[in-house]
Amino acid sequence: MEVVMKVGSLIRVRHDSKYNGKIGVLLCIHKSAGFRDSYVVRIPSLSYEIGLSREQCEVINESR
């Protein structure tokens, strides 16, 4: 069973940067025709959001 990412889901960042392993909340999903979708994640210890691809996100707790 595949876990679906929804707004409000807890996300673990899987990215080779200083954000790797950080936990955040999925704020919105930007769907683009013909392009890769972008996922906006807010990490509580930061004052800004980061944009990630699907491969860079791991769902920890699916939003109901």
Coordinates of C-alpha atoms in Angstrom, one line a residue:
M1 CA 0.0 0.0 0.0
E2 CA 1.5 3.3 -1.1
V3 CA 1.2 6.2 1.4
V4 CA -0.2 9.3 -0.3
M5 CA 1.2 12.7 0.6
K6 CA -1.4 15.2 1.6
V7 CA -1.2 18.7 2.9
G8 CA -0.6 18.5 6.7
S9 CA 1.4 15.2 6.4
L10 CA 4.7 14.9 8.4
I11 CA 7.6 14.7 6.1
R12 CA 11.2 13.6 6.6
V13 CA 13.6 15.4 4.2
R14 CA 15.8 13.0 2.1
H15 CA 18.1 15.5 0.4
D16 CA 21.9 15.8 0.3
S17 CA 22.0 19.1 2.1
K18 CA 21.8 20.6 5.5
Y19 CA 18.1 19.7 5.5
N20 CA 18.7 15.9 5.3
G21 CA 16.8 14.1 8.0
K22 CA 14.9 17.1 9.2
I23 CA 11.2 16.8 10.0
G24 CA 8.6 19.2 8.5
V25 CA 5.0 19.6 7.5
L26 CA 3.8 19.5 3.9
L27 CA 2.1 22.9 3.2
C28 CA 1.2 22.6 -0.4
I29 CA 1.7 20.7 -3.6
H30 CA 2.4 22.5 -6.9
K31 CA 1.3 20.4 -9.8
S32 CA 2.7 21.4 -13.2
A33 CA 1.6 19.9 -16.5
G34 CA 4.5 18.1 -18.1
F35 CA 6.9 18.9 -15.3
R36 CA 7.8 17.4 -11.9
D37 CA 5.5 18.3 -9.1
S38 CA 7.0 20.4 -6.3
Y39 CA 6.2 19.9 -2.6
V40 CA 6.5 22.8 -0.2
V41 CA 7.7 21.7 3.3
R42 CA 7.9 23.9 6.4
I43 CA 10.5 22.9 8.9
P44 CA 9.6 24.3 12.4
S45 CA 13.2 25.4 13.2
L46 CA 13.4 27.5 10.0
S47 CA 11.7 30.8 9.2
Y48 CA 11.0 29.8 5.6
E49 CA 9.8 26.9 3.5
I50 CA 11.7 24.6 1.1
G51 CA 10.6 23.1 -2.2
L52 CA 11.3 19.4 -2.7
S53 CA 10.6 16.8 -5.3
R54 CA 8.6 13.6 -4.5
E55 CA 11.9 11.6 -4.2
Q56 CA 13.2 13.9 -1.6
C57 CA 10.2 13.4 0.7
E58 CA 9.4 10.5 3.0
V59 CA 6.0 10.5 4.6
I60 CA 6.2 9.8 8.4
N61 CA 2.5 10.3 9.3
E62 CA -0.2 10.7 6.7
S63 CA -2.7 13.5 7.2
R64 CA -6.2 12.2 7.6

